[in-house]
Amino acid sequence: MVVVARSGQVIVALNRIIFFAHSIYTYCCELRMLTLQQKEDSDFFDKLGMSPQIVINSSHQHDHISLLNTKVLPETPIDDEWLNAATTADAVHGTIRLHPFCERVRFTPQVQRLGHLRQLGGAFHVFLSADHKRLVHSLGVSHLCTEMLWGLWDRQKRELDLEARDIRNVALAGLCHDLGHGPLSHAFEKEFLKRRGHQGWTHEDMSIKMLEYMLEDNNIEGIDKSDARFIESLIKGVKPSERPKWECGKRFLFDIVSNDQNGIDMDRADYMQRDALQCGQRIGCSFQDVMSYARVVDDQICYPLRQMNNVWNVYRERVRLFQDIYTHRRVKAVELMTVDALVLADQVLGFSGQIQRPQDFMSLDDGLISAIASYERTHPETFQRLSGSDQNTLKEAEDLLKRLGSNDLYDCCGECEVPERMLLDGTWERLRAEFRCDQVVPQLLPTDILLDENRIDYGKGGMDPMATVGFYTDEGIGCAKLSGNLSQLQGCNRPNSFKVRTLRVFARKHEHRHSAIAAFQEWCRSRLGPEVHVRVDAPAKPHAATCIVNGRKRIADPLTPRMKYDIGRTSTSGVSPPPMPLKKPKKEDVAGTVLAVPTKGNLLVAFSEAGM
């Protein structure tokens, strides 16, 4: 019995020794693998003239060395600039960390000016929460550019010719790509400047001028002439035919900020997500997947075939955002009214002459619209020195902006989509010349109405955008690029034509509404076919009685003993918000002066008209 017991103890001891030996062996193997990985990374950074600092991301589901947490430290090995870079909380991307160089540039006057420009111009009159600024959009684009480059390096670190200056330049281009925007967003250059005779001016060209002015005015060092030229090309975009002029191995960088090849870039990734969020909508595509699966193949950013549906949804959702938000008929009415006011004010003030020099352009932001609306009150002496005609012109511009503030918009007298068959066979291109004021509404003066052809393309020039996107099949190194088999797009309901053309007529005065509606419907049916559908908004409701509830102004419905909110809140369909029911008054006030309605919490409602 004693021998058996001692034999059992020996077996247990041997098992423990074997277990500990195996643990030590496993630990040594893992340590060797980590050492080899660090040596490879060190060799890679030595080639770039940088020093790596590896941080293990313990929050990942599996332990690996992630480049998203690998901080490239230029200059010296002990430089911890990346680790101590400031972070910013963002509603779309969460906590974002800007490139340290961009963090310094961010606080220059040229970039801070973007904080006084609304991203969506006058859309906040229709979508009340769409009040976000171009500054937050630019910060988001710069952040996404850095994240995209980290992700590409993480997946293809020994395949890419990527330097620290490349990361800095791309991040800076993302931050500065909108420096040249004026007030009222894109309507400033497409509507206002066009009507004032300034042809060929683009915000991309002004962004480059503003970038040069910013670097010189703030004595920013570290950007040489070659870097500046590269950043300018990143902002403007480089066409595929011009890319061979650039260094091989760096051409994929032109796909990140402003992708002139297929349009999938970080600018679009940010504004689609941000604008949809601020307007209370959702988008049916995942930019996180687009960035996570992207790889560089043949010097172009490509995506796996399994992401084909998601890539197509990017284009589809962009068109939907243009239809539902950016070019919504009420948003367009706001833009047309504001442009009319700017044109009138510019005839007196001449601020359109400030678009050539970046020093003068700095003063053109959304504050210009507020200044016009209150010019007589804020500049009384200057106003009195103006001639009588100039004073009347400024008052007319001020009246237009007051109409805008009271939600008294131009009437949309009809909206009609050009049939797809006419876009495919080119018939519409021949009929466009007949879409003129004297042809559509001949009984009214051209100054009484405004015509709008809303042009939306899925891809460049109305082509199929998927034909220019690169895809790959193999996740491994050396995967080959191939054209996507578009038949694999399941349930996407792809259109036959990748152009959308919507025709609209706006009346400047409400008394011209019915004449414009009848004439536009007749023109559409005679030119586009009898089966075409013309959508017409319901006429504005007559003035209703006002009431005060807890110090807030509201509108009372004259037809029912119920009350509706009217704080400028309007749905995208033009329908008033749902009514808020109130208890019926115990007695009706026939005289119509003041009526006390006992409700919960001793709420006092004062009506200004009878029969409420």
Coordinates of C-alpha atoms in Angstrom, one line a residue:
M1 CA 0.0 0.0 0.0
V2 CA 2.9 2.3 0.8
V3 CA 4.6 1.7 -2.5
V4 CA 1.3 2.4 -4.4
A5 CA 0.8 5.7 -2.6
R6 CA 4.4 6.8 -3.2
S7 CA 4.0 5.9 -6.9
G8 CA 0.9 8.1 -7.2
Q9 CA 2.7 11.0 -5.6
V10 CA 5.6 10.6 -8.1
I11 CA 3.1 10.6 -11.0
V12 CA 1.5 13.8 -9.8
A13 CA 4.9 15.5 -9.4
L14 CA 5.9 14.5 -12.9
N15 CA 2.6 15.8 -14.3
R16 CA 3.3 19.2 -12.6
I17 CA 6.8 19.3 -14.0
I18 CA 5.6 18.6 -17.5
F19 CA 2.9 21.2 -17.2
F20 CA 5.3 23.9 -16.0
A21 CA 7.8 22.9 -18.7
H22 CA 5.1 23.3 -21.4
S23 CA 4.0 26.7 -20.0
I24 CA 7.6 27.9 -20.1
Y25 CA 8.1 26.6 -23.6
T26 CA 4.8 28.3 -24.8
Y27 CA 5.9 31.6 -23.1
C28 CA 9.3 31.5 -24.8
C29 CA 7.7 30.9 -28.2
E30 CA 5.3 33.8 -27.8
L31 CA 8.1 36.0 -26.6
R32 CA 10.2 35.0 -29.7
M33 CA 7.3 35.8 -32.0
L34 CA 6.8 39.2 -30.4
T35 CA 10.5 40.0 -30.7
L36 CA 10.5 39.0 -34.3
Q37 CA 7.5 41.2 -35.0
Q38 CA 9.0 44.1 -33.2
K39 CA 12.2 43.7 -35.2
E40 CA 10.3 43.6 -38.5
D41 CA 8.4 46.8 -37.5
S42 CA 11.6 48.4 -36.4
D43 CA 13.2 47.6 -39.8
F44 CA 10.2 49.1 -41.5
F45 CA 10.3 52.3 -39.5
D46 CA 14.1 52.5 -39.9
K47 CA 13.5 52.6 -43.6
L48 CA 11.1 55.5 -43.2
G49 CA 13.4 57.3 -40.7
M50 CA 10.9 57.0 -37.9
S51 CA 10.6 55.3 -34.5
P52 CA 7.7 53.0 -33.7
Q53 CA 6.0 52.7 -30.3
I54 CA 3.8 49.7 -30.0
V55 CA 0.7 49.7 -27.8
I56 CA -1.2 46.5 -27.3
N57 CA -4.9 47.0 -27.8
S58 CA -6.4 44.9 -25.0
S59 CA -10.0 45.9 -26.0
H60 CA -9.8 43.7 -29.1
Q61 CA -11.4 40.3 -29.0
H62 CA -8.1 38.7 -30.0
D63 CA -4.7 40.0 -29.0
H64 CA -2.7 41.4 -31.8
I65 CA -0.6 44.4 -32.5
S66 CA -3.0 46.9 -34.1
L67 CA -1.7 49.8 -36.2
L68 CA -4.7 51.8 -35.1
N69 CA -2.9 52.0 -31.7
T70 CA 0.6 52.2 -33.2
K71 CA 1.7 55.8 -33.0
V72 CA 4.1 57.0 -35.6
L73 CA 6.5 59.4 -33.9
P74 CA 8.4 61.6 -36.3
E75 CA 11.5 63.5 -35.3
T76 CA 12.9 61.7 -32.2
P77 CA 12.5 58.3 -30.6
I78 CA 11.3 59.8 -27.4
D79 CA 8.7 62.1 -29.1
D80 CA 5.3 61.3 -27.6
E81 CA 3.4 63.9 -29.6
W82 CA 0.9 61.3 -31.0
L83 CA 0.2 59.8 -27.6
N84 CA -0.5 63.2 -26.1
A85 CA -2.4 64.6 -29.0
A86 CA -5.7 66.2 -28.0
T87 CA -8.9 64.3 -28.5
T88 CA -12.3 65.7 -29.5
A89 CA -15.8 64.3 -28.8
D90 CA -17.8 64.0 -32.0
A91 CA -21.5 63.1 -32.4
V92 CA -20.8 60.9 -35.5
H93 CA -17.4 59.3 -34.9
G94 CA -17.2 59.3 -31.1
T95 CA -13.9 60.3 -29.7
I96 CA -11.6 61.4 -32.5
R97 CA -7.8 62.1 -32.4
L98 CA -6.5 64.6 -34.9
H99 CA -3.0 64.4 -36.4
P100 CA -0.8 66.6 -34.1
F101 CA 0.1 68.9 -37.1
C102 CA -3.6 69.4 -37.8
E103 CA -4.4 70.1 -34.2
R104 CA -2.1 73.1 -34.4
V105 CA -3.5 74.3 -37.8
R106 CA -7.0 73.9 -36.5
F107 CA -6.8 77.1 -34.4
T108 CA -5.7 79.4 -37.2
P109 CA -8.2 82.1 -38.2
Q110 CA -8.6 80.5 -41.7
V111 CA -9.8 77.2 -40.3
Q112 CA -11.9 78.8 -37.4
R113 CA -13.8 80.7 -40.1
L114 CA -15.4 77.4 -41.0
G115 CA -17.2 77.6 -37.6
H116 CA -19.2 80.5 -39.0
L117 CA -20.5 78.6 -42.1
R118 CA -23.4 76.2 -41.9
Q119 CA -22.7 72.9 -43.7
L120 CA -26.1 72.8 -45.3
G121 CA -26.7 76.5 -45.9
G122 CA -30.3 77.4 -45.5
A123 CA -31.6 73.9 -44.9
F124 CA -32.0 74.6 -41.2
H125 CA -35.2 76.6 -42.1
V126 CA -36.7 73.2 -43.0
F127 CA -34.7 70.7 -41.0
L128 CA -34.3 72.6 -37.7
S129 CA -31.4 70.6 -36.3
A130 CA -29.4 70.9 -39.5
D131 CA -27.4 73.8 -38.0
H132 CA -24.0 72.1 -37.9
K133 CA -21.0 73.9 -39.2
R134 CA -18.3 73.1 -41.8
L135 CA -15.7 73.1 -39.1
V136 CA -16.9 69.9 -37.5
H137 CA -17.3 68.3 -40.9
S138 CA -13.7 69.2 -41.7
L139 CA -12.4 67.8 -38.4
G140 CA -14.4 64.6 -39.1
V141 CA -12.8 64.2 -42.6
S142 CA -9.3 64.7 -41.3
H143 CA -10.0 62.1 -38.6
L144 CA -11.3 59.6 -41.2
C145 CA -8.3 60.2 -43.5
T146 CA -6.0 59.2 -40.7
E147 CA -8.0 56.2 -39.7
M148 CA -8.1 55.0 -43.3
L149 CA -4.3 55.2 -43.7
W150 CA -3.8 53.4 -40.3
G151 CA -6.1 50.6 -41.4
L152 CA -4.4 50.2 -44.8
W153 CA -1.0 50.1 -43.2
D154 CA -2.2 47.6 -40.6
R155 CA -3.4 45.2 -43.3
Q156 CA -0.6 45.8 -45.8
K157 CA 2.3 47.2 -43.9
R158 CA 5.0 45.7 -46.1
E159 CA 3.2 46.3 -49.4
L160 CA 2.7 50.1 -49.1
D161 CA 5.2 52.9 -49.7
L162 CA 3.8 55.0 -46.9
E163 CA 5.8 57.8 -45.1
A164 CA 5.0 59.9 -42.1
R165 CA 4.7 63.0 -44.3
D166 CA 2.1 61.3 -46.5
I167 CA -0.1 60.7 -43.4
R168 CA 0.3 64.3 -42.4
N169 CA -0.4 65.7 -45.8
V170 CA -3.5 63.6 -46.4
A171 CA -4.8 64.6 -42.9
L172 CA -4.1 68.3 -43.6
A173 CA -5.9 68.1 -47.0
G174 CA -8.9 66.6 -45.2
L175 CA -8.9 69.5 -42.7
C176 CA -8.5 72.2 -45.3
H177 CA -10.5 70.9 -48.3
D178 CA -13.5 73.3 -47.6
L179 CA -11.6 76.5 -46.7
G180 CA -12.9 78.1 -49.9
H181 CA -16.6 77.8 -49.2
G182 CA -18.7 80.9 -48.9
P183 CA -22.0 81.6 -47.2
L184 CA -25.1 79.6 -48.2
S185 CA -23.0 76.5 -49.0
H186 CA -22.9 75.5 -52.7
A187 CA -25.6 77.9 -53.7
F188 CA -23.1 80.7 -53.3
E189 CA -21.0 79.7 -56.3
K190 CA -23.7 77.8 -58.3
E191 CA -26.5 80.4 -58.0
F192 CA -25.3 83.7 -56.6
L193 CA -21.9 84.2 -58.3
K194 CA -23.3 82.8 -61.6
R195 CA -26.1 85.5 -61.6
R196 CA -23.5 88.1 -60.8
G197 CA -21.4 87.2 -63.8
H198 CA -18.5 85.4 -62.0
Q199 CA -17.9 82.4 -64.2
G200 CA -15.4 79.7 -63.5
W201 CA -15.0 80.4 -59.8
T202 CA -14.9 77.2 -57.6
H203 CA -14.6 76.7 -53.9
E204 CA -11.8 74.2 -54.6
D205 CA -9.6 76.8 -56.2
M206 CA -10.3 79.2 -53.3
S207 CA -9.5 76.5 -50.8
I208 CA -6.0 76.2 -52.3
K209 CA -5.6 80.0 -52.1
M210 CA -6.8 80.0 -48.5
L211 CA -4.4 77.2 -47.7
E212 CA -1.4 79.1 -49.1
Y213 CA -2.6 82.2 -47.2
M214 CA -3.0 80.3 -44.0
L215 CA 0.6 78.8 -44.2
E216 CA 2.1 82.2 -44.9
D217 CA 0.0 84.3 -42.5
N218 CA 0.6 82.0 -39.5
N219 CA 4.3 81.2 -40.2
I220 CA 3.6 77.5 -40.3
E221 CA 6.7 75.6 -41.1
G222 CA 7.3 72.0 -42.2
I223 CA 5.3 72.2 -45.5
D224 CA 7.7 72.6 -48.5
K225 CA 6.7 73.3 -52.1
S226 CA 6.4 69.7 -53.1
D227 CA 4.1 69.0 -50.0
A228 CA 2.0 72.0 -50.9
R229 CA 1.6 70.9 -54.5
F230 CA 0.6 67.4 -53.3
I231 CA -1.9 68.7 -50.8
E232 CA -3.5 71.0 -53.4
S233 CA -3.9 68.0 -55.7
L234 CA -5.5 66.0 -52.9
I235 CA -8.0 68.8 -52.4
K236 CA -8.9 69.3 -56.0
G237 CA -8.8 65.6 -56.9
V238 CA -6.7 64.0 -59.7
K239 CA -8.4 62.4 -62.7
P240 CA -7.4 58.9 -63.5
S241 CA -5.9 60.0 -66.8
E242 CA -3.5 62.4 -64.9
R243 CA -2.4 60.0 -62.2
P244 CA 0.5 58.4 -64.1
K245 CA 2.3 61.7 -63.7
W246 CA 2.6 61.1 -60.0
E247 CA 4.9 58.8 -58.2
C248 CA 4.1 55.1 -58.5
G249 CA 3.0 53.6 -55.2
K250 CA 1.5 56.9 -53.9
R251 CA -1.4 57.3 -56.4
F252 CA -3.9 55.5 -54.1
L253 CA -3.6 58.5 -51.8
F254 CA -5.8 60.5 -54.2
D255 CA -8.7 58.1 -53.4
I256 CA -8.9 59.2 -49.8
V257 CA -9.9 62.9 -49.6
S258 CA -11.5 63.7 -53.0
N259 CA -11.8 60.6 -55.1
D260 CA -12.2 61.8 -58.7
Q261 CA -12.2 58.2 -59.9
N262 CA -15.3 56.7 -58.3
G263 CA -16.4 59.2 -55.6
I264 CA -16.0 57.0 -52.5
D265 CA -13.8 59.1 -50.3
M266 CA -13.7 60.3 -46.7
D267 CA -15.4 63.6 -47.5
R268 CA -18.5 61.7 -48.6
A269 CA -18.2 59.3 -45.7
D270 CA -18.4 62.2 -43.2
Y271 CA -21.0 64.4 -44.8
M272 CA -23.4 61.6 -45.5
Q273 CA -23.4 60.3 -42.0
R274 CA -23.3 63.8 -40.4
D275 CA -26.0 65.4 -42.5
A276 CA -28.3 62.4 -42.2
L277 CA -27.9 62.4 -38.4
Q278 CA -28.5 66.2 -38.1
C279 CA -31.6 65.9 -40.3
G280 CA -33.1 63.0 -38.3
Q281 CA -32.6 60.4 -41.0
R282 CA -30.7 57.1 -41.4
I283 CA -28.5 55.9 -44.3
G284 CA -28.6 52.3 -45.5
C285 CA -24.9 51.8 -46.0
S286 CA -21.9 51.1 -43.7
F287 CA -18.9 53.3 -44.1
Q288 CA -17.2 51.4 -41.3
D289 CA -17.2 48.3 -43.5
V290 CA -16.0 50.2 -46.5
M291 CA -13.0 51.4 -44.5
S292 CA -12.4 48.1 -42.6
Y293 CA -12.2 46.0 -45.8
A294 CA -10.4 48.4 -48.1
R295 CA -7.0 47.3 -49.6
V296 CA -4.6 48.9 -52.0
V297 CA -4.4 46.9 -55.2
D298 CA -2.6 48.2 -58.3
D299 CA -2.2 51.6 -56.7
Q300 CA -6.0 51.9 -56.2
I301 CA -8.2 51.4 -53.1
C302 CA -10.3 48.4 -53.7
Y303 CA -13.0 46.4 -51.8
P304 CA -13.9 42.8 -51.5
L305 CA -16.6 41.4 -53.7
R306 CA -18.8 40.6 -50.7
Q307 CA -19.0 44.3 -50.1
M308 CA -20.4 45.0 -53.5
N309 CA -24.0 45.6 -52.2
N310 CA -22.7 47.9 -49.5
V311 CA -20.6 50.0 -52.1
W312 CA -23.7 50.3 -54.3
N313 CA -25.7 51.5 -51.3
V314 CA -23.3 54.3 -50.9
Y315 CA -24.2 55.7 -54.3
R316 CA -27.9 55.0 -53.8
E317 CA -28.1 56.7 -50.4
R318 CA -26.2 59.7 -51.7
V319 CA -28.9 60.2 -54.4
R320 CA -31.6 59.8 -51.7
L321 CA -30.0 62.4 -49.5
F322 CA -29.9 64.8 -52.4
Q323 CA -33.5 64.3 -53.1
D324 CA -34.8 64.3 -49.5
I325 CA -32.5 67.0 -48.0
Y326 CA -30.0 68.9 -50.1
T327 CA -32.4 69.7 -53.0
H328 CA -35.7 69.4 -51.2
R329 CA -38.2 71.8 -52.8
R330 CA -38.6 73.8 -49.6
V331 CA -34.8 73.9 -49.1
K332 CA -34.5 75.1 -52.7
A333 CA -37.1 77.8 -52.1
V334 CA -35.0 79.0 -49.1
E335 CA -31.9 79.1 -51.3
L336 CA -33.6 81.0 -54.1
M337 CA -35.0 83.6 -51.7
T338 CA -31.6 84.1 -50.0
V339 CA -29.8 84.3 -53.4
D340 CA -32.3 87.0 -54.5
A341 CA -31.6 89.0 -51.3
L342 CA -27.8 88.6 -51.9
V343 CA -28.1 89.7 -55.5
L344 CA -30.0 92.9 -54.4
A345 CA -27.6 93.7 -51.6
D346 CA -24.6 93.1 -53.8
Q347 CA -25.8 95.8 -56.2
V348 CA -25.2 98.3 -53.4
L349 CA -22.5 96.8 -51.2
G350 CA -20.4 95.0 -53.8
F351 CA -19.2 92.2 -51.6
S352 CA -19.0 89.8 -54.6
G353 CA -15.7 91.6 -55.5
Q354 CA -14.1 90.0 -52.4
I355 CA -13.9 86.5 -53.9
Q356 CA -10.5 86.9 -55.6
R357 CA -8.1 87.6 -52.7
P358 CA -8.1 85.2 -49.7
Q359 CA -7.5 88.2 -47.3
D360 CA -10.8 89.7 -48.5
F361 CA -12.7 86.4 -48.7
M362 CA -12.1 85.8 -45.0
S363 CA -15.0 88.2 -44.2
L364 CA -17.6 86.3 -46.3
D365 CA -19.4 83.9 -44.0
D366 CA -23.0 83.4 -42.8
G367 CA -22.8 86.6 -40.8
L368 CA -23.2 88.4 -44.2
I369 CA -26.8 87.4 -44.4
S370 CA -27.5 88.6 -40.9
A371 CA -25.8 91.9 -41.7
I372 CA -28.0 92.5 -44.7
A373 CA -31.1 91.7 -42.7
S374 CA -30.3 94.4 -40.2
Y375 CA -28.1 96.8 -42.3
E376 CA -30.4 99.9 -41.8
R377 CA -30.4 99.4 -38.0
T378 CA -26.8 98.5 -37.5
H379 CA -25.3 101.0 -40.0
P380 CA -27.7 104.0 -39.8
E381 CA -25.1 106.7 -40.9
T382 CA -23.9 104.7 -43.9
F383 CA -27.5 103.9 -44.9
Q384 CA -28.5 107.6 -44.8
R385 CA -25.6 108.5 -47.1
L386 CA -26.9 106.1 -49.8
S387 CA -29.0 107.3 -52.7
G388 CA -32.8 106.7 -52.6
S389 CA -32.6 103.9 -55.1
D390 CA -29.9 102.1 -53.2
Q391 CA -31.8 102.4 -49.9
N392 CA -34.9 100.9 -51.6
T393 CA -32.8 98.1 -53.0
L394 CA -31.4 97.2 -49.5
K395 CA -34.9 97.5 -48.0
E396 CA -36.1 95.0 -50.6
A397 CA -33.4 92.6 -49.7
E398 CA -34.2 93.0 -46.0
D399 CA -37.9 92.4 -46.7
L400 CA -37.0 89.1 -48.5
L401 CA -35.0 87.9 -45.5
K402 CA -37.8 88.9 -43.2
R403 CA -40.2 86.8 -45.3
L404 CA -37.7 83.9 -45.0
G405 CA -37.6 84.3 -41.2
S406 CA -41.4 84.2 -41.0
N407 CA -41.5 81.0 -43.2
D408 CA -43.2 82.9 -46.0
L409 CA -41.4 81.0 -48.8
Y410 CA -41.6 81.2 -52.5
D411 CA -44.4 78.9 -53.7
C412 CA -43.4 75.6 -55.4
C413 CA -45.9 75.5 -58.2
G414 CA -45.0 72.1 -59.5
E415 CA -42.4 69.4 -59.5
C416 CA -42.0 66.8 -62.3
E417 CA -39.3 64.1 -63.0
V418 CA -38.1 63.7 -66.5
P419 CA -39.0 60.2 -67.7
E420 CA -36.2 57.7 -67.7
R421 CA -36.7 56.9 -71.4
M422 CA -36.0 60.5 -72.4
L423 CA -32.8 60.5 -70.4
L424 CA -31.7 57.2 -72.1
D425 CA -32.4 58.2 -75.7
G426 CA -31.2 61.8 -75.3
T427 CA -34.6 63.4 -76.0
W428 CA -34.3 65.6 -72.9
E429 CA -31.1 67.1 -74.0
R430 CA -32.9 68.5 -77.0
L431 CA -35.9 69.7 -75.0
R432 CA -33.8 71.5 -72.4
A433 CA -33.7 74.6 -74.5
E434 CA -37.5 74.9 -74.2
F435 CA -37.4 74.9 -70.4
R436 CA -37.5 78.7 -70.3
C437 CA -39.7 81.2 -68.5
D438 CA -41.3 82.5 -71.7
Q439 CA -42.0 79.0 -72.8
V440 CA -43.2 77.4 -69.5
V441 CA -45.3 80.3 -68.1
P442 CA -45.7 82.8 -71.0
Q443 CA -48.5 84.7 -69.3
L444 CA -46.2 85.9 -66.5
L445 CA -43.1 88.0 -66.6
P446 CA -39.7 86.3 -66.2
T447 CA -39.2 88.2 -63.0
D448 CA -42.3 86.7 -61.5
I449 CA -41.2 83.0 -61.6
L450 CA -38.0 80.9 -61.2
L451 CA -37.3 77.7 -63.0
D452 CA -35.1 75.0 -61.6
E453 CA -33.6 71.9 -63.2
N454 CA -32.4 69.7 -60.4
R455 CA -29.6 67.5 -61.7
I456 CA -28.5 64.5 -59.7
D457 CA -26.0 61.9 -61.0
Y458 CA -25.1 58.6 -59.5
G459 CA -21.6 58.8 -61.0
K460 CA -19.4 61.2 -63.1
G461 CA -21.4 62.4 -66.1
G462 CA -24.3 60.2 -65.3
M463 CA -22.3 57.0 -65.8
D464 CA -22.6 53.8 -63.8
P465 CA -20.4 54.5 -60.8
M466 CA -19.8 50.8 -60.1
A467 CA -17.9 50.4 -63.3
T468 CA -15.0 52.5 -61.9
V469 CA -14.8 50.7 -58.5
G470 CA -12.1 48.1 -58.0
F471 CA -12.8 44.8 -56.2
Y472 CA -10.7 41.9 -55.1
T473 CA -11.5 38.3 -54.1
D474 CA -8.5 37.1 -52.1
E475 CA -7.8 38.5 -48.6
G476 CA -4.1 37.5 -48.8
I477 CA -1.1 39.4 -50.0
G478 CA -0.9 40.0 -53.8
C479 CA -4.7 39.8 -54.4
A480 CA -5.7 40.8 -57.9
K481 CA -8.1 43.6 -58.8
L482 CA -11.1 42.7 -61.0
S483 CA -14.2 44.4 -62.2
G484 CA -17.2 43.6 -60.2
N485 CA -19.8 41.3 -61.7
L486 CA -22.8 43.6 -61.4
S487 CA -25.2 40.7 -61.7
Q488 CA -24.2 39.8 -58.1
L489 CA -26.1 42.8 -56.8
Q490 CA -29.1 41.2 -55.2
G491 CA -32.3 43.2 -54.5
C492 CA -30.7 46.6 -55.3
N493 CA -33.3 47.7 -57.9
R494 CA -30.6 49.4 -60.0
P495 CA -32.0 52.0 -62.4
N496 CA -31.5 51.9 -66.2
S497 CA -30.4 55.5 -66.2
F498 CA -27.9 56.8 -63.7
K499 CA -29.3 60.4 -64.0
V500 CA -32.2 62.0 -62.2
R501 CA -33.6 65.3 -63.6
T502 CA -36.4 67.1 -61.7
L503 CA -38.1 70.2 -63.0
R504 CA -39.6 72.8 -60.7
V505 CA -41.3 76.2 -61.0
F506 CA -41.3 78.7 -58.1
A507 CA -43.5 81.8 -57.9
R508 CA -42.1 84.8 -56.1
K509 CA -45.5 86.1 -55.3
H510 CA -48.5 84.1 -54.0
E511 CA -51.0 85.7 -56.4
H512 CA -49.1 84.1 -59.3
R513 CA -49.4 80.6 -57.9
H514 CA -52.5 79.3 -59.8
S515 CA -51.4 80.7 -63.2
A516 CA -47.9 79.1 -62.8
I517 CA -49.4 75.7 -61.8
A518 CA -51.7 75.5 -64.8
A519 CA -49.1 76.6 -67.2
F520 CA -46.4 74.2 -65.9
Q521 CA -48.8 71.2 -65.9
E522 CA -49.7 72.0 -69.5
W523 CA -46.0 72.4 -70.6
C524 CA -45.0 69.0 -68.9
R525 CA -47.8 67.1 -70.5
S526 CA -47.2 68.5 -74.0
R527 CA -43.4 68.1 -73.8
L528 CA -42.8 65.0 -71.6
G529 CA -46.0 63.0 -72.3
P530 CA -49.5 62.9 -71.0
E531 CA -48.7 60.1 -68.5
V532 CA -46.2 62.3 -66.6
H533 CA -47.1 63.1 -63.0
V534 CA -46.8 66.7 -61.8
R535 CA -46.7 67.1 -58.0
V536 CA -48.1 70.3 -56.5
D537 CA -47.9 71.3 -52.9
A538 CA -51.1 72.2 -51.1
P539 CA -51.7 76.0 -50.8
A540 CA -50.6 77.6 -47.6
K541 CA -53.2 77.7 -44.8
P542 CA -54.9 81.1 -44.1
H543 CA -53.7 83.0 -41.1
A544 CA -54.9 81.4 -37.9
A545 CA -55.4 82.9 -34.5
T546 CA -52.3 83.2 -32.3
C547 CA -52.2 82.2 -28.6
I548 CA -49.7 82.3 -25.8
V549 CA -49.2 79.1 -23.7
N550 CA -46.7 79.3 -20.8
G551 CA -45.0 82.3 -22.5
R552 CA -44.6 80.5 -25.9
K553 CA -46.3 81.6 -29.1
R554 CA -48.4 79.0 -30.8
I555 CA -51.1 78.9 -33.5
A556 CA -54.6 77.8 -32.8
D557 CA -56.5 75.9 -35.5
P558 CA -59.7 78.0 -36.3
L559 CA -61.7 74.9 -37.3
T560 CA -61.3 72.8 -34.2
P561 CA -60.9 73.5 -30.5
R562 CA -57.4 72.1 -30.8
M563 CA -54.0 73.8 -31.0
K564 CA -51.0 73.3 -33.2
Y565 CA -47.4 74.2 -32.7
D566 CA -46.0 76.7 -35.2
I567 CA -42.4 77.6 -34.1
G568 CA -41.1 77.3 -37.7
R569 CA -41.4 73.5 -37.4
T570 CA -42.4 72.0 -40.7
S571 CA -42.2 68.4 -41.9
T572 CA -40.4 67.6 -45.2
S573 CA -43.8 66.8 -46.8
G574 CA -45.1 70.3 -46.1
V575 CA -47.7 68.9 -43.7
S576 CA -48.2 70.6 -40.4
P577 CA -47.1 68.7 -37.3
P578 CA -49.8 66.7 -35.6
P579 CA -52.2 68.8 -33.5
M580 CA -52.0 68.8 -29.7
P581 CA -55.5 68.2 -28.2
L582 CA -56.8 70.5 -25.5
K583 CA -59.8 70.2 -23.3
K584 CA -62.9 71.9 -24.7
P585 CA -63.7 75.2 -22.9
K586 CA -66.6 75.1 -20.6
K587 CA -68.0 78.3 -22.1
E588 CA -67.5 79.8 -25.5
D589 CA -66.4 83.4 -25.7
V590 CA -68.7 84.8 -28.4
A591 CA -67.2 88.3 -28.1
G592 CA -63.8 86.9 -28.9
T593 CA -61.4 88.8 -26.6
V594 CA -59.9 86.6 -23.9
L595 CA -61.0 83.1 -23.0
A596 CA -59.7 81.2 -19.9
V597 CA -59.5 77.5 -20.4
P598 CA -59.1 75.5 -17.3
T599 CA -56.7 72.7 -18.0
K600 CA -54.3 70.6 -16.0
G601 CA -51.9 72.7 -14.0
N602 CA -54.1 75.8 -14.2
L603 CA -52.9 76.5 -17.8
L604 CA -54.2 79.8 -19.1
V605 CA -54.7 80.1 -22.9
A606 CA -55.4 83.5 -24.3
F607 CA -56.9 83.6 -27.8
S608 CA -57.0 86.7 -30.0
E609 CA -60.0 85.8 -32.2
A610 CA -63.5 84.6 -31.6
G611 CA -64.9 81.1 -32.1
M612 CA -62.0 79.3 -30.5

